[in-house]
Short mmCIF file of C-alpha atoms and ligand atoms in Angstrom, two decimals:
data_model
loop_
_atom_site.label_atom_id
_atom_site.label_comp_id
_atom_site.label_asym_id
_atom_site.label_seq_id
_atom_site.Cartn_x
_atom_site.Cartn_y
_atom_site.Cartn_z
CA MET A 249 32.56 9.46 -96.15
CA SER A 250 32.60 8.13 -99.68
CA GLU A 251 33.04 10.33 -102.74
CA GLN A 252 30.40 12.86 -103.36
CA GLN A 253 28.89 12.20 -99.84
CA THR A 254 30.75 15.71 -98.62
CA ILE A 255 27.87 17.41 -96.72
CA HIS A 256 27.75 16.61 -93.17
CA THR A 257 24.63 17.50 -91.20
CA ALA A 258 23.53 15.97 -87.66
CA GLY A 259 26.52 13.32 -87.51
CA THR A 260 25.75 12.02 -91.11
CA TRP A 261 27.43 12.17 -94.51
CA ARG A 262 25.14 12.90 -97.30
CA SER A 263 25.14 13.73 -100.88
CA ALA A 264 23.65 17.09 -102.06
CA ALA A 265 19.80 17.02 -101.68
CA SER A 266 19.47 17.71 -105.66
CA GLY A 267 22.05 14.99 -106.29
CA ALA A 268 24.39 17.53 -107.94
CA THR A 269 27.92 17.15 -107.93
CA ARG A 270 31.12 19.18 -108.77
CA GLU A 271 34.48 18.16 -110.00
CA VAL A 272 37.41 19.33 -107.97
CA LEU A 273 40.44 19.93 -110.30
CA ASP A 274 44.18 19.38 -109.70
CA PRO A 275 45.58 22.79 -110.76
CA ALA A 276 48.82 21.44 -111.78
CA ASP A 277 47.30 19.62 -114.64
CA ALA A 278 43.39 20.43 -114.67
CA THR A 279 42.67 16.78 -114.45
CA VAL A 280 39.83 15.81 -111.69
CA LEU A 281 41.03 15.19 -108.40
CA ALA A 282 37.85 14.33 -106.71
CA VAL A 283 34.17 14.80 -107.13
CA VAL A 284 32.14 16.35 -104.10
CA ALA A 285 28.46 17.15 -103.53
CA GLU A 286 27.43 20.44 -104.73
CA GLY A 287 25.05 21.79 -101.98
CA ASP A 288 22.58 24.38 -102.20
CA ALA A 289 20.01 26.43 -100.23
CA ALA A 290 18.02 23.16 -99.18
CA ASP A 291 21.43 21.52 -97.88
CA THR A 292 22.46 24.76 -96.00
CA ASP A 293 18.99 25.01 -94.22
CA ALA A 294 19.46 21.37 -93.07
CA ALA A 295 23.03 21.84 -91.65
CA VAL A 296 21.89 25.26 -90.09
CA GLY A 297 18.81 23.31 -88.68
CA ALA A 298 21.26 20.59 -87.24
CA ALA A 299 23.42 23.23 -85.68
CA ARG A 300 20.72 24.99 -84.17
CA ALA A 301 19.22 21.72 -82.61
CA ALA A 302 22.78 20.77 -81.30
CA PHE A 303 23.04 24.36 -79.76
CA ASP A 304 19.60 24.88 -78.30
CA SER A 305 18.97 21.19 -77.02
CA GLY A 306 22.37 19.44 -77.21
CA GLN A 307 25.15 19.17 -74.57
CA TRP A 308 28.06 20.82 -76.16
CA PRO A 309 27.39 24.56 -75.00
CA GLY A 310 27.38 23.14 -71.29
CA THR A 311 29.99 20.54 -71.77
CA PRO A 312 32.59 21.34 -69.20
CA VAL A 313 35.77 23.41 -70.51
CA ALA A 314 38.19 20.89 -69.65
CA GLU A 315 36.14 18.18 -71.79
CA ARG A 316 35.99 20.57 -74.75
CA ALA A 317 39.72 21.43 -74.42
CA ALA A 318 40.38 17.61 -74.48
CA LEU A 319 38.45 17.26 -77.83
CA LEU A 320 40.59 19.97 -79.38
CA ARG A 321 43.98 18.31 -78.17
CA ARG A 322 42.76 15.02 -79.53
CA THR A 323 41.95 16.73 -82.79
CA ALA A 324 45.52 18.40 -82.87
CA ASP A 325 47.06 14.73 -82.24
CA LEU A 326 45.09 13.23 -84.99
CA LEU A 327 45.89 16.08 -87.33
CA GLN A 328 49.92 15.21 -86.52
CA ARG A 329 48.99 11.33 -87.00
CA ASP A 330 47.57 12.10 -90.41
CA ARG A 331 50.23 15.12 -91.19
CA GLU A 332 51.65 13.35 -94.38
CA ARG A 333 48.23 12.47 -95.74
CA ILE A 334 46.40 15.73 -95.05
CA GLY A 335 49.69 17.75 -96.10
CA LEU A 336 49.62 16.13 -99.55
CA LEU A 337 45.82 16.57 -99.94
CA GLU A 338 46.28 20.19 -99.39
CA SER A 339 49.16 20.26 -101.70
CA ARG A 340 47.32 18.79 -104.59
CA ASP A 341 44.02 20.50 -104.01
CA ALA A 342 45.37 24.00 -103.54
CA GLY A 343 48.58 23.72 -105.73
CA LYS A 344 51.03 24.54 -102.75
CA THR A 345 54.16 22.59 -102.41
CA LEU A 346 54.09 19.48 -100.14
CA GLU A 347 56.23 21.07 -97.67
CA GLU A 348 53.92 24.08 -97.38
CA GLY A 349 51.01 21.58 -96.83
CA ARG A 350 53.01 19.97 -93.96
CA VAL A 351 53.63 23.45 -92.48
CA ASP A 352 49.85 24.09 -92.76
CA VAL A 353 49.07 20.93 -90.91
CA ASP A 354 51.77 21.88 -88.10
CA CYS A 355 50.10 25.35 -87.82
CA VAL A 356 46.79 24.16 -87.44
CA THR A 357 47.87 21.70 -84.90
CA ASP A 358 49.22 24.72 -82.81
CA ALA A 359 46.00 26.61 -83.19
CA PHE A 360 43.92 23.66 -81.75
CA ARG A 361 46.41 23.22 -78.96
CA TYR A 362 46.71 26.95 -78.37
CA PHE A 363 42.89 27.46 -77.91
CA ALA A 364 42.64 24.31 -75.86
CA ASP A 365 45.27 26.03 -73.45
CA LEU A 366 43.53 29.27 -73.62
CA VAL A 367 40.14 28.17 -72.34
CA ILE A 368 41.50 26.01 -69.71
CA GLY A 369 43.61 28.68 -68.53
CA GLU A 370 40.65 31.10 -67.75
CA GLY A 371 38.83 31.78 -64.73
CA ALA A 372 34.92 31.35 -64.16
CA GLY A 373 34.36 35.07 -64.84
CA ARG A 374 35.12 38.57 -63.64
CA VAL A 375 33.97 39.62 -60.32
CA VAL A 376 33.03 43.34 -60.45
CA ASP A 377 33.00 45.59 -57.20
CA ALA A 378 29.56 46.79 -57.04
CA GLY A 379 30.15 48.72 -53.98
CA SER A 380 28.11 46.70 -51.60
CA PRO A 381 28.71 43.24 -49.71
CA ASP A 382 25.01 42.55 -50.55
CA ILE A 383 25.60 42.51 -54.44
CA HIS A 384 27.64 39.93 -56.27
CA SER A 385 28.26 41.03 -59.63
CA VAL A 386 30.35 39.09 -62.25
CA VAL A 387 30.84 39.20 -65.96
CA VAL A 388 30.95 35.87 -67.72
CA HIS A 389 31.31 34.66 -71.33
CA GLU A 390 28.88 32.24 -73.22
CA PRO A 391 29.02 30.94 -76.76
CA VAL A 392 27.35 33.02 -79.30
CA GLY A 393 25.10 30.22 -80.94
CA VAL A 394 25.31 28.87 -84.45
CA CYS A 395 28.44 29.95 -86.43
CA ALA A 396 28.60 30.09 -90.03
CA LEU A 397 32.24 29.78 -91.26
CA ILE A 398 33.18 30.53 -94.68
CA THR A 399 36.67 29.92 -96.16
CA PRO A 400 38.77 30.82 -99.14
CA TRP A 401 40.91 28.39 -101.24
CA ASN A 402 44.42 29.54 -100.70
CA TYR A 403 44.87 28.16 -97.07
CA PRO A 404 41.57 25.80 -96.79
CA LEU A 405 42.80 23.91 -93.69
CA LEU A 406 44.33 26.66 -92.09
CA GLN A 407 41.55 29.25 -92.31
CA ALA A 408 38.82 26.61 -91.29
CA SER A 409 40.84 25.75 -88.30
CA TRP A 410 41.41 29.33 -87.24
CA LYS A 411 37.54 29.72 -87.11
CA ILE A 412 36.71 26.00 -85.90
CA ALA A 413 39.07 25.65 -83.00
CA PRO A 414 38.02 28.87 -81.22
CA ALA A 415 34.24 28.21 -82.05
CA LEU A 416 34.36 24.78 -80.48
CA ALA A 417 36.51 25.96 -77.67
CA ALA A 418 33.93 28.59 -76.64
CA GLY A 419 31.09 26.03 -76.97
CA ASN A 420 29.34 26.94 -80.15
CA THR A 421 27.99 24.92 -82.91
CA PHE A 422 28.94 25.66 -86.66
CA VAL A 423 27.98 25.16 -90.32
CA VAL A 424 31.55 25.51 -92.41
CA LYS A 425 31.41 26.16 -96.01
CA PRO A 426 34.97 25.99 -97.78
CA SER A 427 35.97 27.38 -101.13
CA GLU A 428 34.10 25.19 -103.87
CA LEU A 429 37.71 25.26 -105.54
CA THR A 430 39.55 23.35 -102.61
CA PRO A 431 36.96 21.58 -100.16
CA LEU A 432 38.99 18.41 -99.48
CA THR A 433 41.10 18.99 -96.60
CA THR A 434 38.00 20.67 -94.64
CA VAL A 435 36.15 17.52 -95.25
CA ALA A 436 39.06 15.70 -93.91
CA LEU A 437 39.12 17.97 -90.77
CA ILE A 438 35.53 17.27 -90.00
CA GLU A 439 36.30 13.46 -90.28
CA LEU A 440 39.04 14.03 -87.68
CA LEU A 441 36.64 15.95 -85.32
CA VAL A 442 34.07 13.08 -85.54
CA GLU A 443 36.78 10.73 -84.86
CA ALA A 444 37.89 12.84 -81.72
CA GLY A 445 34.29 12.34 -80.37
CA LEU A 446 32.62 15.62 -81.20
CA PRO A 447 28.87 14.84 -80.61
CA ALA A 448 26.79 14.95 -83.75
CA GLY A 449 25.32 18.03 -84.92
CA VAL A 450 27.86 20.16 -83.47
CA ALA A 451 30.16 20.37 -86.70
CA ASN A 452 28.37 20.57 -89.95
CA LEU A 453 29.75 21.08 -93.32
CA VAL A 454 28.25 22.25 -96.69
CA THR A 455 30.28 21.77 -99.93
CA GLY A 456 29.05 24.18 -102.72
CA PRO A 457 29.32 27.66 -104.20
CA GLY A 458 29.44 30.94 -102.63
CA ASP A 459 26.03 31.78 -104.13
CA PRO A 460 23.87 29.95 -102.85
CA VAL A 461 25.42 28.37 -99.82
CA GLY A 462 27.51 31.18 -98.51
CA ALA A 463 24.72 33.82 -99.44
CA ARG A 464 22.22 31.62 -97.52
CA LEU A 465 24.49 31.25 -94.53
CA ALA A 466 24.89 34.91 -94.37
CA ALA A 467 21.39 35.88 -94.53
CA HIS A 468 19.94 32.76 -92.38
CA PRO A 469 17.81 33.94 -89.56
CA ASP A 470 18.96 30.92 -87.46
CA VAL A 471 22.76 31.85 -87.72
CA ASP A 472 24.10 34.02 -84.89
CA LEU A 473 27.53 34.79 -86.10
CA ILE A 474 29.25 34.78 -89.44
CA SER A 475 32.95 34.51 -89.68
CA PHE A 476 34.14 35.14 -93.39
CA THR A 477 37.48 34.99 -94.92
CA GLY A 478 37.95 35.77 -98.56
CA GLY A 479 37.88 38.68 -100.96
CA LEU A 480 36.67 42.18 -100.47
CA THR A 481 33.81 41.92 -103.03
CA SER A 482 32.37 38.71 -101.51
CA GLY A 483 32.78 40.17 -98.03
CA THR A 484 30.94 43.17 -98.61
CA LYS A 485 28.01 41.05 -99.92
CA VAL A 486 28.36 38.90 -96.80
CA MET A 487 28.00 41.97 -94.54
CA ARG A 488 25.03 43.37 -96.55
CA ALA A 489 23.44 39.89 -96.41
CA ALA A 490 23.90 39.69 -92.45
CA ALA A 491 22.38 43.21 -91.81
CA ASP A 492 18.81 42.39 -91.69
CA THR A 493 19.23 39.63 -89.16
CA VAL A 494 21.88 41.77 -87.06
CA LYS A 495 24.01 38.83 -86.63
CA LYS A 496 27.70 39.30 -85.61
CA VAL A 497 29.99 39.58 -88.44
CA ALA A 498 33.89 38.88 -88.61
CA LEU A 499 35.59 39.49 -91.82
CA GLU A 500 39.08 38.65 -92.89
CA LEU A 501 39.56 40.18 -96.41
CA GLY A 502 42.64 40.87 -98.66
CA GLY A 503 45.63 42.84 -98.57
CA LYS A 504 47.95 44.89 -100.61
CA ASN A 505 51.10 44.60 -98.27
CA PRO A 506 54.06 46.89 -98.30
CA ASN A 507 57.48 45.27 -97.81
CA VAL A 508 59.73 48.46 -96.92
CA VAL A 509 63.44 47.97 -97.39
CA PHE A 510 65.88 50.89 -96.20
CA ALA A 511 69.35 50.75 -97.79
CA ASP A 512 71.02 50.40 -94.34
CA ALA A 513 69.53 46.84 -94.05
CA CYS A 514 71.84 45.87 -96.66
CA ALA A 515 74.97 47.76 -95.75
CA THR A 516 76.50 44.28 -95.39
CA GLU A 517 76.47 41.35 -97.91
CA GLU A 518 74.63 39.29 -95.43
CA GLY A 519 72.20 41.83 -94.84
CA PHE A 520 71.62 42.18 -98.67
CA ASP A 521 71.12 38.41 -99.10
CA THR A 522 68.75 38.27 -96.37
CA ALA A 523 66.51 41.24 -97.48
CA VAL A 524 66.67 39.82 -101.08
CA ASP A 525 65.88 36.47 -99.97
CA GLN A 526 63.01 37.38 -97.76
CA ALA A 527 61.50 39.67 -100.44
CA LEU A 528 61.26 36.66 -102.66
CA ASN A 529 59.61 34.69 -99.88
CA ALA A 530 57.24 37.50 -99.21
CA ALA A 531 56.09 37.85 -102.74
CA PHE A 532 56.18 34.46 -104.28
CA THR A 533 55.38 31.93 -101.36
CA HIS A 534 52.23 29.82 -102.71
CA SER A 535 52.70 31.98 -105.91
CA GLY A 536 51.61 34.85 -104.36
CA GLN A 537 48.30 33.52 -103.43
CA VAL A 538 48.61 34.88 -99.84
CA CYS A 539 46.44 37.38 -98.17
CA SER A 540 49.55 38.74 -96.54
CA ALA A 541 51.92 38.49 -99.54
CA GLY A 542 54.54 41.18 -99.62
CA SER A 543 53.36 42.16 -103.19
CA ARG A 544 54.57 45.82 -102.87
CA LEU A 545 58.36 46.32 -102.73
CA ILE A 546 59.16 49.78 -101.47
CA VAL A 547 62.88 50.08 -101.66
CA GLU A 548 65.08 53.15 -101.02
CA GLU A 549 66.09 54.74 -104.44
CA SER A 550 69.85 54.44 -103.77
CA LEU A 551 69.46 50.69 -103.34
CA ARG A 552 66.98 50.13 -106.14
CA GLU A 553 68.97 48.84 -109.09
CA ARG A 554 71.30 46.49 -107.13
CA PHE A 555 68.37 45.05 -105.19
CA VAL A 556 66.18 44.62 -108.31
CA ALA A 557 68.85 43.31 -110.33
CA GLU A 558 69.51 40.56 -107.75
CA LEU A 559 65.83 39.95 -107.11
CA ALA A 560 64.98 39.38 -110.71
CA ARG A 561 67.91 37.16 -111.27
CA ARG A 562 66.71 34.85 -108.23
CA ALA A 563 63.17 34.96 -109.50
CA GLU A 564 64.11 33.63 -112.81
CA LYS A 565 65.73 30.70 -111.13
CA ILE A 566 62.55 29.73 -109.09
CA ARG A 567 61.58 26.09 -109.72
CA ILE A 568 57.80 26.04 -110.51
CA GLY A 569 55.92 22.49 -111.09
CA ARG A 570 53.47 20.24 -109.31
CA GLY A 571 53.55 21.07 -105.61
CA ALA A 572 54.25 17.49 -104.54
CA ASP A 573 57.07 16.78 -106.86
CA PRO A 574 60.72 16.90 -105.44
CA GLY A 575 62.56 20.27 -105.79
CA VAL A 576 59.47 22.33 -106.77
CA GLU A 577 59.45 25.88 -105.07
CA CYS A 578 56.24 27.18 -106.45
CA GLY A 579 53.08 25.49 -107.43
CA PRO A 580 50.37 26.59 -109.98
CA LEU A 581 47.79 29.26 -109.61
CA VAL A 582 44.45 27.55 -108.13
CA SER A 583 42.30 28.19 -111.36
CA ALA A 584 42.32 29.19 -115.01
CA ALA A 585 40.33 32.30 -113.79
CA GLN A 586 43.09 33.28 -111.27
CA LEU A 587 45.72 32.64 -114.04
CA GLU A 588 43.74 34.96 -116.42
CA ARG A 589 43.60 37.66 -113.58
CA THR A 590 47.21 37.62 -113.15
CA ARG A 591 47.99 37.94 -116.80
CA SER A 592 45.58 40.82 -117.20
CA TYR A 593 47.12 42.58 -114.10
CA VAL A 594 50.72 42.27 -115.62
CA ALA A 595 49.17 43.42 -118.99
CA SER A 596 47.72 46.52 -117.38
CA ALA A 597 50.96 47.46 -115.75
CA LEU A 598 53.15 47.06 -118.66
CA ALA A 599 50.62 49.42 -120.58
CA GLU A 600 50.71 51.84 -117.78
CA GLY A 601 54.68 52.02 -117.88
CA ALA A 602 55.92 49.20 -115.72
CA VAL A 603 59.18 47.60 -116.64
CA LEU A 604 59.22 43.75 -116.72
CA ARG A 605 62.30 42.62 -114.97
CA ALA A 606 61.39 38.82 -114.48
CA GLY A 607 58.64 36.51 -115.40
CA GLY A 608 55.51 37.69 -117.21
CA GLU A 609 54.85 34.69 -118.79
CA GLN A 610 52.98 31.14 -118.63
CA PRO A 611 55.19 28.28 -119.04
CA GLU A 612 54.58 25.80 -121.92
CA GLY A 613 52.60 22.78 -120.63
CA PRO A 614 49.31 21.96 -118.79
CA GLY A 615 48.16 23.44 -115.46
CA TYR A 616 47.71 27.05 -114.30
CA PHE A 617 51.18 28.07 -113.91
CA TYR A 618 52.55 31.66 -114.09
CA ARG A 619 56.29 32.49 -113.77
CA PRO A 620 57.08 34.63 -110.82
CA THR A 621 57.10 38.38 -112.12
CA VAL A 622 59.01 41.35 -110.99
CA LEU A 623 57.56 44.72 -112.21
CA ASP A 624 60.03 47.72 -111.78
CA ARG A 625 59.20 51.40 -112.17
CA CYS A 626 56.01 51.19 -110.59
CA ASN A 627 53.99 53.93 -108.97
CA ARG A 628 50.97 54.10 -106.71
CA ARG A 629 48.63 55.22 -109.44
CA MET A 630 48.70 51.78 -111.19
CA ARG A 631 46.02 49.30 -110.75
CA VAL A 632 48.71 46.49 -110.21
CA VAL A 633 49.92 48.55 -107.29
CA ARG A 634 46.55 49.45 -105.81
CA GLU A 635 44.59 46.19 -106.18
CA GLU A 636 45.21 42.72 -105.00
CA VAL A 637 46.46 40.52 -107.75
CA PHE A 638 46.76 37.14 -105.81
CA GLY A 639 49.33 35.94 -108.12
CA PRO A 640 53.20 35.86 -108.33
CA VAL A 641 53.53 39.54 -109.39
CA LEU A 642 55.87 41.85 -107.29
CA THR A 643 55.77 45.52 -108.02
CA VAL A 644 58.65 47.88 -107.09
CA GLU A 645 58.45 51.41 -105.94
CA THR A 646 61.09 53.78 -104.43
CA PHE A 647 61.41 56.33 -101.90
CA ARG A 648 64.01 58.78 -100.66
CA THR A 649 63.00 59.67 -97.04
CA GLU A 650 61.62 57.75 -94.09
CA ASP A 651 58.29 59.92 -94.36
CA GLU A 652 57.80 59.07 -98.08
CA ALA A 653 58.43 55.40 -97.07
CA VAL A 654 55.76 55.52 -94.60
CA THR A 655 53.20 57.31 -96.80
CA LEU A 656 53.73 54.85 -99.71
CA ALA A 657 53.10 51.79 -97.46
CA ASN A 658 50.11 53.24 -95.93
CA ASP A 659 48.56 54.30 -99.37
CA THR A 660 46.25 51.48 -99.65
CA GLU A 661 42.63 50.77 -98.82
CA TYR A 662 43.65 47.68 -97.18
CA GLY A 663 45.93 47.28 -94.05
CA LEU A 664 46.51 43.57 -93.35
CA ALA A 665 50.37 43.37 -93.16
CA GLY A 666 53.60 44.79 -93.85
CA GLY A 667 57.48 44.45 -93.47
CA VAL A 668 60.27 46.96 -92.79
CA TRP A 669 63.96 46.17 -93.16
CA THR A 670 66.42 48.40 -91.45
CA SER A 671 69.44 47.93 -89.32
CA ASP A 672 68.51 51.26 -87.19
CA GLN A 673 66.33 49.95 -84.34
CA GLY A 674 65.17 53.41 -83.69
CA ARG A 675 63.75 53.82 -87.27
CA ALA A 676 62.25 50.15 -87.09
CA ARG A 677 60.20 51.03 -84.10
CA ARG A 678 59.31 54.51 -85.61
CA VAL A 679 58.13 53.08 -88.71
CA ALA A 680 56.43 50.07 -87.23
CA GLY A 681 54.41 52.55 -85.01
CA ARG A 682 53.32 54.46 -88.27
CA LEU A 683 52.18 51.77 -90.48
CA ARG A 684 48.40 51.16 -90.60
CA HIS A 685 48.46 47.50 -90.95
CA GLY A 686 47.37 44.75 -88.51
CA THR A 687 50.77 43.05 -88.51
CA VAL A 688 53.91 44.57 -89.10
CA TRP A 689 57.22 42.67 -89.40
CA ILE A 690 60.45 44.26 -88.53
CA ASN A 691 63.40 42.33 -90.36
CA ASP A 692 61.19 39.38 -91.21
CA PHE A 693 58.15 38.69 -93.20
CA HIS A 694 55.03 36.10 -92.86
CA PRO A 695 55.55 34.50 -89.69
CA TYR A 696 52.59 34.51 -87.32
CA LEU A 697 51.74 33.31 -83.93
CA PRO A 698 48.51 31.39 -82.64
CA GLN A 699 48.75 33.50 -79.31
CA ALA A 700 48.97 36.82 -81.55
CA GLU A 701 45.92 38.46 -83.16
CA TRP A 702 45.83 38.36 -86.79
CA GLY A 703 43.42 40.45 -88.92
CA GLY A 704 43.44 43.89 -90.81
CA PHE A 705 42.92 47.66 -90.68
CA GLY A 706 40.67 49.38 -93.25
CA LYS A 707 39.22 47.08 -95.95
CA SER A 708 41.20 44.21 -94.55
CA GLY A 709 38.46 43.33 -92.42
CA ILE A 710 36.72 43.47 -89.30
CA GLY A 711 37.62 41.60 -86.17
CA ARG A 712 40.71 39.55 -85.31
CA GLU A 713 41.31 35.73 -85.43
CA LEU A 714 43.98 33.92 -83.24
CA GLY A 715 45.10 35.33 -79.79
CA PRO A 716 42.48 35.86 -76.89
CA SER A 717 40.59 38.27 -79.59
CA GLY A 718 40.08 35.33 -81.63
CA LEU A 719 38.40 33.45 -78.99
CA ALA A 720 36.37 36.41 -77.96
CA GLU A 721 34.84 36.79 -81.54
CA TYR A 722 32.96 33.46 -80.67
CA ARG A 723 31.50 34.79 -77.32
CA GLU A 724 28.67 36.69 -75.90
CA THR A 725 29.56 38.62 -72.65
CA LYS A 726 26.85 38.55 -69.73
CA HIS A 727 26.71 40.78 -66.73
CA VAL A 728 25.08 38.63 -63.84
CA TYR A 729 23.96 40.91 -60.96
CA GLN A 730 22.76 39.23 -57.93
CA ASN A 731 21.36 41.10 -54.99
CA LEU A 732 21.79 39.00 -51.72
CA ALA A 733 19.44 41.21 -49.66
CA PRO A 734 16.65 42.37 -51.78
CA ARG A 735 14.46 45.28 -50.50
CA PRO A 736 11.59 47.37 -52.03
CA VAL A 737 13.24 50.53 -53.96
CA ARG A 738 10.11 52.66 -53.23
CA TRP A 739 10.61 54.44 -56.57
CA PHE A 740 6.66 54.59 -56.91
CA ALA A 741 4.90 55.47 -53.71
CA GLY A 742 2.20 52.71 -54.05
P1 NAD B 1752 36.11 34.54 -102.40
O1 NAD B 1752 35.68 35.93 -101.79
O2 NAD B 1752 35.96 34.51 -103.78
O3 NAD B 1752 35.51 33.40 -101.70
C1 NAD B 1752 35.82 33.22 -100.41
C2 NAD B 1752 34.69 32.23 -100.03
O4 NAD B 1752 33.55 32.93 -99.93
C3 NAD B 1752 34.35 30.98 -100.77
O5 NAD B 1752 33.96 30.02 -99.88
C4 NAD B 1752 33.18 31.46 -101.57
O6 NAD B 1752 32.55 30.42 -102.19
C5 NAD B 1752 32.34 32.35 -100.77
N1 NAD B 1752 31.55 33.34 -101.23
C6 NAD B 1752 31.58 34.07 -102.47
N2 NAD B 1752 30.72 34.78 -102.80
C7 NAD B 1752 29.77 34.70 -101.65
C8 NAD B 1752 28.74 35.36 -101.19
N3 NAD B 1752 28.19 35.97 -101.88
N4 NAD B 1752 28.35 35.13 -100.03
C9 NAD B 1752 28.96 34.27 -99.09
N5 NAD B 1752 30.02 33.39 -99.52
C10 NAD B 1752 30.46 33.76 -100.59
O7 NAD B 1752 37.78 34.52 -102.23
P2 NAD B 1752 38.78 33.62 -102.58
O8 NAD B 1752 39.05 33.94 -103.84
O9 NAD B 1752 38.36 32.36 -102.26
O10 NAD B 1752 40.02 33.90 -101.72
C11 NAD B 1752 41.02 34.91 -101.91
C12 NAD B 1752 40.72 36.08 -101.26
O11 NAD B 1752 40.85 35.75 -99.63
C13 NAD B 1752 41.66 37.16 -101.33
O12 NAD B 1752 41.31 38.52 -101.50
C14 NAD B 1752 42.56 36.90 -100.09
O13 NAD B 1752 43.23 38.09 -99.58
C15 NAD B 1752 41.50 36.57 -99.02
N6 NAD B 1752 42.07 35.86 -97.72
C16 NAD B 1752 42.39 36.72 -96.58
C17 NAD B 1752 42.66 36.10 -95.56
C18 NAD B 1752 42.96 36.93 -94.26
O14 NAD B 1752 43.41 36.28 -93.38
N7 NAD B 1752 42.53 38.14 -94.28
C19 NAD B 1752 43.26 34.85 -95.46
C20 NAD B 1752 43.20 34.03 -96.70
C21 NAD B 1752 42.58 34.70 -97.85
#
């Protein structure tokens, strides 16, 4: 692949049919990091055509499971070989720290290995007892077909891999469309799949904007499944666009994630230190541009002043800068638009009565930086509490009773993830059981496992990634009923 030839169809790297290009910016200083092809509907149709041909007439869907798994494992090995290069590329493209870039490569490697192991471990189908020795009945799983995979800018490599690894494990072909803001590691991943030996036409990539590329994929009659990760607004458009062709739709959307802290979790100095530390981590990792960011701190009233004072003190000390520079703990926001959005949410919160305890400003200098911000005295009626900011902004609300804590934590149209901090194990289980969120962390925040499902309740989406359900998304289920001793049924007298 040379610069600007970032569209991959039928095994060939190409420029956009129109010749259009787009500059990808380094969010740390707004300089040009790369120039990529700006695909459009024609490029999208070509990519879908290649994926369709590879599915309908190619060998991949019928390739033995062991060979498909071996390809995933080779890809995982190549990711580890190129860990430093790809981690740095992700850091520069998305603005995250280099260490986060490396962690992303490791998580993605684990996901490829997990799905390889999962398909290898499966049997050849589920035999059903049809009540007669003359009937052999089995339920089998087959690939869905051509999958369109649309991803956001905050975890470009990771989100693409959570879709690509299971799609390939199940025997599908695909077209992936990364965010136009951060396409570079998806290009790198496709290069590794090619190097690992994936047949031409199985993996296709179109770099370009949501509309027309993503919109065309969602509406395309030759696409069988669309798996989308991104914001609620685009997700609803995708669902609408997919309706006419009744394709399968999986949506991983936003979150407004509560982090509930009971005073008993902070009864010791060590407990207090851990809960404060993890509240910072929950809210400010990748400058808060995380779908599962713990952006709503819901703390027991008796603990509030001590907790927020310490939180604000530590937030002020967070070192922000270019993600790849040594010692940097938080990178920039991804774009000027994201910076403006963050600023406007903080302004609206202050106008509605929130109290600024840390941050609330853009530092001097180039790039899209914003200081980690703590807003105290927030309440559930404020926009900043209800809507996803996707920036380094932590709101603080308080509760007096366990019921009140649960009510507040569930008071969101989303339902992606939430945390609860308590030393009372009974309370931990009770609260976890009542939280209407797809992932609940008890005395922790953020970890996920490739073998455990990821996804949301409510407007956080439809379907699940990772775990056995993450593979099932990419499959059709077929019941094969075989009569070993066929006889006339004589329903009609003849
Ligand atoms: P976005 O919705 O703006 O864009 C996501 C992708 O959709 C991009 O590739 C974009 O080009 C494409 N797109 C835009 N309009 C489209 C359309 N009409 N049809 C088809 N595709 C279209 O989201 P973003 O700003 O890139 O990412 C941030 C959002 O992603 C946040 O809301 C975040 O919570 C969410 N997210 C969710 C998860 C999760 O696992 N649930 C993970 C990461 C990010």
